Coordinates of C-alpha atoms and ligand atoms in Angstrom, one line a residue:
X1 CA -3.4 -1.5 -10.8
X2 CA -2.5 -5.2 -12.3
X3 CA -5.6 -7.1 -11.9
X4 CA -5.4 -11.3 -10.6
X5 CA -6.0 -14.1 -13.3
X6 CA -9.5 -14.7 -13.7
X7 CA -8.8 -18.2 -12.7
X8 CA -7.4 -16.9 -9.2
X9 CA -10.2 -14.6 -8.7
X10 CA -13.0 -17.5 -9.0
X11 CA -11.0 -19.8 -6.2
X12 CA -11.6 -17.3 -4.6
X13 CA 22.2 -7.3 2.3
X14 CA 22.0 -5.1 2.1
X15 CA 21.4 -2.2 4.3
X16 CA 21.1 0.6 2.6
X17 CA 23.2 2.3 5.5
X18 CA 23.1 5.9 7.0
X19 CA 21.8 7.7 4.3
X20 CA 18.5 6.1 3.3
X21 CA 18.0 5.3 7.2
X22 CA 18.1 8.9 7.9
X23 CA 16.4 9.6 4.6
X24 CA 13.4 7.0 6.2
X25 CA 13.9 9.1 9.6
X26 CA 13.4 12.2 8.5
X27 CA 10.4 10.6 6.6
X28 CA 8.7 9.7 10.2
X29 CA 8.9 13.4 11.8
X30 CA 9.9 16.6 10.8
X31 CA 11.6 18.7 13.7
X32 CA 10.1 22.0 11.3
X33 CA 6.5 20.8 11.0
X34 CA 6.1 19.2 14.2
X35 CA 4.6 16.2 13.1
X36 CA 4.8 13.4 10.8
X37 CA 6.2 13.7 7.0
X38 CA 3.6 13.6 4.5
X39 CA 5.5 10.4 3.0
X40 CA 4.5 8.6 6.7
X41 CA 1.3 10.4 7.0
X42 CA 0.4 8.4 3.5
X43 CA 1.7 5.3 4.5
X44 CA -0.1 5.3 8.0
X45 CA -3.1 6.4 6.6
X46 CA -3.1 3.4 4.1
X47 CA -2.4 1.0 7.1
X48 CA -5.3 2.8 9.0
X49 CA -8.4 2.4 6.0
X50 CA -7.0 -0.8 4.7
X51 CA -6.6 -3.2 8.1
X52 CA -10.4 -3.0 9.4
X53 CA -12.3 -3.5 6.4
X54 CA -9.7 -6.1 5.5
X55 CA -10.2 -7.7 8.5
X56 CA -13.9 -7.2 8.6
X57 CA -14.2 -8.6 5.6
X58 CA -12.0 -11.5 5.3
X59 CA -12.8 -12.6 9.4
X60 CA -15.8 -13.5 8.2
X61 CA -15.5 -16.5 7.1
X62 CA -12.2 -17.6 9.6
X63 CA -12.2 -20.0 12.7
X64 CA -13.2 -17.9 15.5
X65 CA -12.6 -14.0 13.4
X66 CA -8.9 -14.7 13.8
X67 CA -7.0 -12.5 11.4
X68 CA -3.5 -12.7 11.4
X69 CA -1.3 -9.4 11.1
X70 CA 2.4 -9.7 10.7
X71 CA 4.6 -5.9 10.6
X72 CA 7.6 -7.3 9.6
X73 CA 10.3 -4.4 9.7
X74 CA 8.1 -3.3 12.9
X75 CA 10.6 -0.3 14.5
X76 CA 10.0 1.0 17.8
X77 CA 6.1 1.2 17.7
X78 CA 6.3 5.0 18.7
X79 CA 8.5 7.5 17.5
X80 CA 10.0 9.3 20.6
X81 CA 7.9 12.2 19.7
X82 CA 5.3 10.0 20.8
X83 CA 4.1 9.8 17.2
X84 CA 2.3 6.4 16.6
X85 CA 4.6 4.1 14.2
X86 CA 3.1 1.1 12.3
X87 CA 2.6 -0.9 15.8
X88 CA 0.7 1.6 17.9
X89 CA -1.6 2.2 14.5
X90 CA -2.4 -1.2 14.6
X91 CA -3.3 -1.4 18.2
X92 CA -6.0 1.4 17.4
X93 CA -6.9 -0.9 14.6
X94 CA -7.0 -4.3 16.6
X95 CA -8.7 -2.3 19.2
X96 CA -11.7 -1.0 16.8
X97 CA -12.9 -4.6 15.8
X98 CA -12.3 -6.5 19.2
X99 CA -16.0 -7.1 19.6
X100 CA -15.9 -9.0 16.1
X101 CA -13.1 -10.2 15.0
X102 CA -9.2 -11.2 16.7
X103 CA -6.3 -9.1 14.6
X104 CA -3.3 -11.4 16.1
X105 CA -0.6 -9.2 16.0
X106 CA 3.0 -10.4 14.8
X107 CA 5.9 -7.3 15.2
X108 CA 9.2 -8.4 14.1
X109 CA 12.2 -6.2 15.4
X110 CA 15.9 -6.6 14.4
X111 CA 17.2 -3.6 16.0
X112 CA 17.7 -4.0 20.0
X113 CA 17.3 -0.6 21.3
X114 CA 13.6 -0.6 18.8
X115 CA 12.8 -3.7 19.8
X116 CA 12.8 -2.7 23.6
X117 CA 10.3 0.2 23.2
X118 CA 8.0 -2.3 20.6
X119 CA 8.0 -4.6 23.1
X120 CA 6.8 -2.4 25.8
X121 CA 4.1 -1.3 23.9
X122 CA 3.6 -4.8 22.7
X123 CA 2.9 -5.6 26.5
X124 CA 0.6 -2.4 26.9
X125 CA -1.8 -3.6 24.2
X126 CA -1.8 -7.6 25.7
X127 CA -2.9 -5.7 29.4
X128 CA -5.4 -4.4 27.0
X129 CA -6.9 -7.6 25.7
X130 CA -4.8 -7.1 22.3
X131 CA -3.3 -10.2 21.1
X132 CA 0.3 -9.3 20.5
X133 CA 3.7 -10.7 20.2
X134 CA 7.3 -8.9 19.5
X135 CA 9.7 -10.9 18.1
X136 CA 13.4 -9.6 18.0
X137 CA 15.8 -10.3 15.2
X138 CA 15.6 -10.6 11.2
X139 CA 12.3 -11.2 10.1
X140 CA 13.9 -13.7 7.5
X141 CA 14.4 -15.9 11.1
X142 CA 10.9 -15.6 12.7
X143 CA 9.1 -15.6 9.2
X144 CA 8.1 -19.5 9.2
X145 CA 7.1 -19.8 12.8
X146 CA 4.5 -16.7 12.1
X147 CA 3.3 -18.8 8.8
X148 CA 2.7 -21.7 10.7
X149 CA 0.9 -19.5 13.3
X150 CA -1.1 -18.2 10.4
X151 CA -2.5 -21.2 9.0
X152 CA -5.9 -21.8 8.5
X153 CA -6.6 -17.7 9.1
X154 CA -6.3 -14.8 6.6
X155 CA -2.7 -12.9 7.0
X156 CA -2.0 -9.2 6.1
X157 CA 2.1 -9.2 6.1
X158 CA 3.6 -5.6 5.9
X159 CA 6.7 -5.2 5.0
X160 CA 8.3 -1.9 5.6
X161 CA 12.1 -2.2 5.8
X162 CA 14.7 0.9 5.2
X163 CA 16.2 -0.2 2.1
X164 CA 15.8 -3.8 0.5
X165 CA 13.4 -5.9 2.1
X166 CA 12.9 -10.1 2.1
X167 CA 14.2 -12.0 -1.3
X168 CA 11.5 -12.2 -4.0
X169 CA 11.4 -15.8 -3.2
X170 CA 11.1 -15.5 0.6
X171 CA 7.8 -13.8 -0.9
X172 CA 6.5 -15.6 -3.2
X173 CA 7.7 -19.3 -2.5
X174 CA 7.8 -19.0 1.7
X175 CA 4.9 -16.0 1.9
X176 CA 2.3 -16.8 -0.9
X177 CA 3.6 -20.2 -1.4
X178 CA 3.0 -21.6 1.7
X179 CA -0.7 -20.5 1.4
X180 CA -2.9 -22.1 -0.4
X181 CA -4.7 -20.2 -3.5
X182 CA -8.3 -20.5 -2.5
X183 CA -7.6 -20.6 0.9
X184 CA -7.6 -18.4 3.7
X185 CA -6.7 -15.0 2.3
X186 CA -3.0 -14.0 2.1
X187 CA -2.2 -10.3 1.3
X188 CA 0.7 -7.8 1.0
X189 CA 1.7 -4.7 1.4
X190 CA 5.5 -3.9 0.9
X191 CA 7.6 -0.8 0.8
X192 CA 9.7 -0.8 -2.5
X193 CA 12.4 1.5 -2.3
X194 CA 12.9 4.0 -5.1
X195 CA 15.8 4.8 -3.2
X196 CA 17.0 1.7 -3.3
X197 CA 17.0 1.4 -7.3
X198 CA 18.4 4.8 -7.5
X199 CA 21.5 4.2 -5.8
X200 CA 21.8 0.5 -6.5
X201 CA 21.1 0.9 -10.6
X202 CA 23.7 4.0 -10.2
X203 CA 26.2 1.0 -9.5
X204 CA 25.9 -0.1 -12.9
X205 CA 26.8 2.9 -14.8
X206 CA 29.4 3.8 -12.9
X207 CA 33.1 3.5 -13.5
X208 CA 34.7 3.7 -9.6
X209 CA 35.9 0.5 -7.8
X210 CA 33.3 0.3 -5.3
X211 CA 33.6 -2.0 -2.5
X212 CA 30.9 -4.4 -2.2
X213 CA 29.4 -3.9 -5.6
X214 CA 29.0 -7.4 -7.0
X215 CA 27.5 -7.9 -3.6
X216 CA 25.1 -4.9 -3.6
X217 CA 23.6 -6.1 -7.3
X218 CA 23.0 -9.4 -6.5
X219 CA 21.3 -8.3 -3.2
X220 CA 18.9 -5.9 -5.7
X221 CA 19.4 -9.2 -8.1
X222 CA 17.8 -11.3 -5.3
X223 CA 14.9 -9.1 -3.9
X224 CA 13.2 -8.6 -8.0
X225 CA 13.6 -12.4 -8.4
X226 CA 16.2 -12.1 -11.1
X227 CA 18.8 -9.5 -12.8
X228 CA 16.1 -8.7 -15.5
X229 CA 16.0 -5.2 -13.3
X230 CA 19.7 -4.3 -14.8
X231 CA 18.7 -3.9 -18.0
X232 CA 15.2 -1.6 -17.1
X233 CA 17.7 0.4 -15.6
X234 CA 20.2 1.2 -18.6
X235 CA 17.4 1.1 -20.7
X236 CA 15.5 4.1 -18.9
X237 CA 16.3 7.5 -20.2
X238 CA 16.6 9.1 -16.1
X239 CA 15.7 7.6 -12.9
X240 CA 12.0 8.3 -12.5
X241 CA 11.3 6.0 -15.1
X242 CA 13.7 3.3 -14.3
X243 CA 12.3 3.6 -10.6
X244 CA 8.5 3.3 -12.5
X245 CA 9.6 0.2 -14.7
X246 CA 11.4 -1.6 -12.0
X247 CA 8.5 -1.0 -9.8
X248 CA 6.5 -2.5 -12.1
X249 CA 8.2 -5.1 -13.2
X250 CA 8.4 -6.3 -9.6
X251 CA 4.7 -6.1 -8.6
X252 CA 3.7 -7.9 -12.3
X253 CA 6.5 -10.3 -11.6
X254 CA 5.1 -11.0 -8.0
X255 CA 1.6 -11.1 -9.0
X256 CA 2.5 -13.9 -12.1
X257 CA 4.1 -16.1 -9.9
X258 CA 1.5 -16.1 -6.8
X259 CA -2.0 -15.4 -9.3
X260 CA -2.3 -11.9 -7.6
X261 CA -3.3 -8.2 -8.4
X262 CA -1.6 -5.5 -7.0
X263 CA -1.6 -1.9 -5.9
X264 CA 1.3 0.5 -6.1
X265 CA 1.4 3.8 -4.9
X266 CA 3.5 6.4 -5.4
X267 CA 4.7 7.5 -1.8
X268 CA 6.4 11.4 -2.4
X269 CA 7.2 14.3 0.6
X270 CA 5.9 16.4 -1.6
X271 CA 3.8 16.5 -5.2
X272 CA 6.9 17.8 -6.7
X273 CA 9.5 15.8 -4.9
X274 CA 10.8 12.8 -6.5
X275 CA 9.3 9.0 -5.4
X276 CA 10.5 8.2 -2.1
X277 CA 9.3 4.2 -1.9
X278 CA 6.3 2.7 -4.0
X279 CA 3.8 0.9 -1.3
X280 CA 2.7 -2.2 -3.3
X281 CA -0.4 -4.2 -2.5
X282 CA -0.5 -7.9 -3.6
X283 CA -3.9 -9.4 -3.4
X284 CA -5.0 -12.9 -4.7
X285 CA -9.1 -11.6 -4.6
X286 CA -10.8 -9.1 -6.7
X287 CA -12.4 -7.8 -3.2
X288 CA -9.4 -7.2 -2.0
X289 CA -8.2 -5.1 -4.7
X290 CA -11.5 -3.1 -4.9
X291 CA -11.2 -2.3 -0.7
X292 CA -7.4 -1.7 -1.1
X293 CA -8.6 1.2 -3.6
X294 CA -10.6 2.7 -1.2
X295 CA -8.3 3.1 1.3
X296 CA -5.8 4.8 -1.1
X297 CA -8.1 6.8 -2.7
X298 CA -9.1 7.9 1.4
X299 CA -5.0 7.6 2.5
X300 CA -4.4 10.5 -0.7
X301 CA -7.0 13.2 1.2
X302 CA -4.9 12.7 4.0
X303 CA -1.7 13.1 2.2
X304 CA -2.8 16.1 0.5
X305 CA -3.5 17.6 3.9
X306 CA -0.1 16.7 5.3
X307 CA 1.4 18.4 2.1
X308 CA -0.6 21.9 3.0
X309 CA 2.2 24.3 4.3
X310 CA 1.9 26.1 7.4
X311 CA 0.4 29.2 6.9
X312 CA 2.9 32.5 7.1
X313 CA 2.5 36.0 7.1
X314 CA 4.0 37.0 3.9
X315 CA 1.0 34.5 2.0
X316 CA -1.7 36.0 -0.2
X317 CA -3.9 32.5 0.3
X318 CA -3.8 30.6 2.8
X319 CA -3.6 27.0 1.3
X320 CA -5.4 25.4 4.0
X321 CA -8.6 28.1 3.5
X322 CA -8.6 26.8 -0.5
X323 CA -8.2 22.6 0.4
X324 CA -11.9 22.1 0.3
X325 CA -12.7 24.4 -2.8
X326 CA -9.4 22.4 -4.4
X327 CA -10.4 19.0 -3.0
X328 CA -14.3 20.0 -5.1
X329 CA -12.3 20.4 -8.3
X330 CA -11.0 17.5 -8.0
X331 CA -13.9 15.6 -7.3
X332 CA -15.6 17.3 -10.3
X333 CA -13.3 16.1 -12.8
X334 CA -12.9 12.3 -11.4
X335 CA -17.0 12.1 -11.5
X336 CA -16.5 13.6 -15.2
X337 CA -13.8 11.2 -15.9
X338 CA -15.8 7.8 -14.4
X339 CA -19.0 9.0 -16.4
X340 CA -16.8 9.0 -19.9
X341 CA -15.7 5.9 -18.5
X342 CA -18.7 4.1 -18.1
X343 CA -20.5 5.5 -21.1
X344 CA -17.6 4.1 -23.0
X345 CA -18.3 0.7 -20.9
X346 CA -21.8 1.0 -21.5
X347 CA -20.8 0.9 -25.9
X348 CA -18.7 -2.1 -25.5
X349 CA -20.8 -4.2 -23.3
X350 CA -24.6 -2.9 -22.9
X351 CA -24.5 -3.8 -19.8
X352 CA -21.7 -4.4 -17.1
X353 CA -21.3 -5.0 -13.4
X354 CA -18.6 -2.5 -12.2
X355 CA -17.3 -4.5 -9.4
X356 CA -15.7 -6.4 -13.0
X357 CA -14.5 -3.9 -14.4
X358 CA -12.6 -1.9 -11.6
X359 CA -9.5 -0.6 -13.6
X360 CA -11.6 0.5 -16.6
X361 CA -14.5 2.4 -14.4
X362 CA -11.6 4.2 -12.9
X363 CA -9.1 4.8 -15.9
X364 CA -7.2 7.9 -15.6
X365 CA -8.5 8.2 -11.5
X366 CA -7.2 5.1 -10.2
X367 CA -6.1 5.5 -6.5
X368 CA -7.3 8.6 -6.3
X369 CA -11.1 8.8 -6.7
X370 CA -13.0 6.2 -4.8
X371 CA -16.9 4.4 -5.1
X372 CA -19.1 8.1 -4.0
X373 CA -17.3 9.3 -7.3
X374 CA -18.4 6.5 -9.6
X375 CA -21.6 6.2 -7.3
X376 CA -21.7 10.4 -8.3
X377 CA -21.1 9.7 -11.9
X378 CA -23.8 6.3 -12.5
X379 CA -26.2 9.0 -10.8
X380 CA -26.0 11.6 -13.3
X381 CA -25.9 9.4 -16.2
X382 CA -29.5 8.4 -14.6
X383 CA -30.7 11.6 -14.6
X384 CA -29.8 12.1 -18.0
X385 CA -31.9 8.4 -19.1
X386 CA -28.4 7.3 -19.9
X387 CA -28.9 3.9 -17.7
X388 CA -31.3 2.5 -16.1
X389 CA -29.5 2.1 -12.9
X390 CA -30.0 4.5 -10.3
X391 CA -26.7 4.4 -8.6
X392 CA -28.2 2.8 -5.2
X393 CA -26.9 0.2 -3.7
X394 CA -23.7 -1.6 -3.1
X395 CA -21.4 0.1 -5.9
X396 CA -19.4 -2.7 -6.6
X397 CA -22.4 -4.9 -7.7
X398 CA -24.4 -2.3 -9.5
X399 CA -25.3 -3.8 -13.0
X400 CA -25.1 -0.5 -15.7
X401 CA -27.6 -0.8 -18.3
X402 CA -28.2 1.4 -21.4
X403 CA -31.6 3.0 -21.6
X404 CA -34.3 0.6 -22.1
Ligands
SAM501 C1 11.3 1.8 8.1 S1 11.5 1.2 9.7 C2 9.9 0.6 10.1 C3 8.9 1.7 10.4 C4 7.6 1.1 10.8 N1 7.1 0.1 9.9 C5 6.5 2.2 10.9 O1 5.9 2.5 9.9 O2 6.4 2.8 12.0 C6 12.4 -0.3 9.4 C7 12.7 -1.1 10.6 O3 13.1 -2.4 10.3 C8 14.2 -2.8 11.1 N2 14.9 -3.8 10.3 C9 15.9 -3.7 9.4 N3 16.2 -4.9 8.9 C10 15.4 -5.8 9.5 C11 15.3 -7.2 9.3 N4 16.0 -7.9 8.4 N5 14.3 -7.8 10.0 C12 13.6 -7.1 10.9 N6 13.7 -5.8 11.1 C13 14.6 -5.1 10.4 C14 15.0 -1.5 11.4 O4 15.7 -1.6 12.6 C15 13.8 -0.5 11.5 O5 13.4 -0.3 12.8

């Protein structure tokens, strides 16, 4: 997690072709499993915790709760299995706050055949009461007419595409730059394919005439805002890192230029499959950053369900019957890590508010452990005299004290 400038936090083409689409398709339902992939289930499930208290949150304060939501690379809504996509998750969303707050729905479409079924749904929420609208066609067209429908209301944009997505300046300069900092609240969440970087930085290295090359690196050269990328790549020792310090490179790159945090989370099919996409977060507000960990630390139970495999006769255990006792491990040694956390934040400081210190409280559990954990862990320092705070309360503001 990068955290946003002080500063910001007081104002408060390439087609990756056949293989990475059906790489992505395969990601959406598995024909074995009957049901989504656990990459989807993660990326769903981060959609699903983040959007309402995002909404609730930042509606607050907007003309008449209006919350704009734009789903860029939208797809069909449903998946023919009937499985909700990004669009029909957002409907249950939109759906869940109606009687506070207006998500205004943007779903941009370039594929004909998706767009049709999006737009049927699109029409089934509006019957609804949803405020929707499909738009058909590269979201590098409609993006400006949805920022000028945006203005003057907070916008979540998610930007999911197969393979490369919008330019690193359509998203900082045309995105974040139309909006102003200190203004209504602009956030981000974008798929960065690892995929992408794999097969893209192969191009450098290798020694074949490829078609299209100079083409395909300055599409990659476009999309990180620069060709600085090339050389994270030859300077990695295997992929997995030059997919981590490209990642990373973009999301500090993004954040510097707009004054925002971010987010990124691995997105795998499996704990010991390689990264499949990074979902980065970009956030201008501390608040955002701190509900954006929520969600993923909630999104990774879900994943680690999805990941459980299906029980068979030849099995000693059955993995599902040990989740719980595994998911109580877990939460025992995040609650031990927090508590050497804030005992070492307690040395340096005396006494801190932990809403200011998010990335330190959570060292080492970041994304995964979540505000009952450090809740869990100011508690038993209490019981031990080692603060004076008694864990109650909104987390974020508690104020840890040493013992008087
Ligand atoms: C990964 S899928 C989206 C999945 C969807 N977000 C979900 O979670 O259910 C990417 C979609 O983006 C569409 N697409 C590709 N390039 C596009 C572009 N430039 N503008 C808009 N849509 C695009 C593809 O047709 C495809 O349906």
């Amino acid at each position: 997690m990068e955290e946003p400038d002080e500063a910001v936090i007081d104002n408060a083409v390439l087609d990756l072709s056949g293989e990475a689409a059906e790489e992505h398709a395969t990601d959406v339902a598995s024909p074995f499993f009957g049901r989504k992939k656990p990459a989807a289930v993660l990326k769903h499930a981060l959609l699903d915790k983040y959007v309402v208290p995002f909404a609730s949150k930042v509606g607050k304060y907007a003309p008449d709760g209006r919350v704009v939501y734009l789903d860029g690379y939208a797809g069909p809504g449903r998946y023919e299995d009937g499985t909700p996509g990004s669009p029909a998750l957002i409907f249950e969303s939109a759906a869940a706050i109606a009687g506070f707050r207006k998500l205004d729905c943007y779903f941009i479409e370039k594929n004909r055949k998706n767009y049709q079924s999006l737009s049927s749904l699109v029409a089934e929420a509006r019957e609804q009461g949803i405020s929707a609208h499909a738009l058909q066609g590269r979201v590098e067209k409609h993006l400006d007419h949805v920022l000028e429908a945006a203005e003057g209301s907070p916008l979540f944009a998610f930007l999911d595409p197969f393979g490369l997505g919008i330019t690193f300046e359509a998203l900082t300069q045309r995105i974040f730059g139309s909006r102003r900092p200190g203004g209504q609240p602009t956030e981000v969440l974008l798929n960065f394919n690892a995929n992408a970087v794999r097969r893209i930085g192969g191009l450098l290295t290798s020694t074949k005439e490829i078609p299209g090359k100079p083409a395909t690196l300055k599409a990659m050269d476009d999309a990180c805002g620069g060709d600085w990328w090339q050389q994270e790549f030859l300077d990695s020792a295997n992929n997995p890192e030059a997919v981590d310090r490209i990642t990373d490179g973009f999301a500090k790159r993004v954040g510097q230029a707009v004054g925002a945090g971010s987010w990124t989370v691995d997105v795998r099919n499996r704990a010991d499959l390689q990264v499949a996409y990074h979902l980065v977060h970009f956030s201008r507000h501390k608040d955002g950053l701190w509900l954006f960990g929520e969600a993923a630390s909630l999104a990774q139970v879900e994943w680690r369900r999805a990941c459980i495999p299906p029980a068979s006769p030849d099995m000693l255990f059955n993995a599902e019957d040990t989740f719980e006792e595994e998911e109580e491990t877990r939460r025992l040694g995040w609650v031990k890590t927090i508590r050497a956390n804030l005992e070492a934040l307690l040395r340096t400081h005396g006494s801190f508010i932990v809403g200011d210190h998010q990335g330190e409280v959570l060292a080492g559990v970041l994304g995964e452990a979540r505000e009952k954990h450090v809740r869990a862990a100011i508690k038993e320092l209490h019981k031990e005299g080692k603060t004076t705070c008694t864990g109650v309360g909104d987390v974020r503001k508690l104020r840890v004290t040493g013992p008087r």
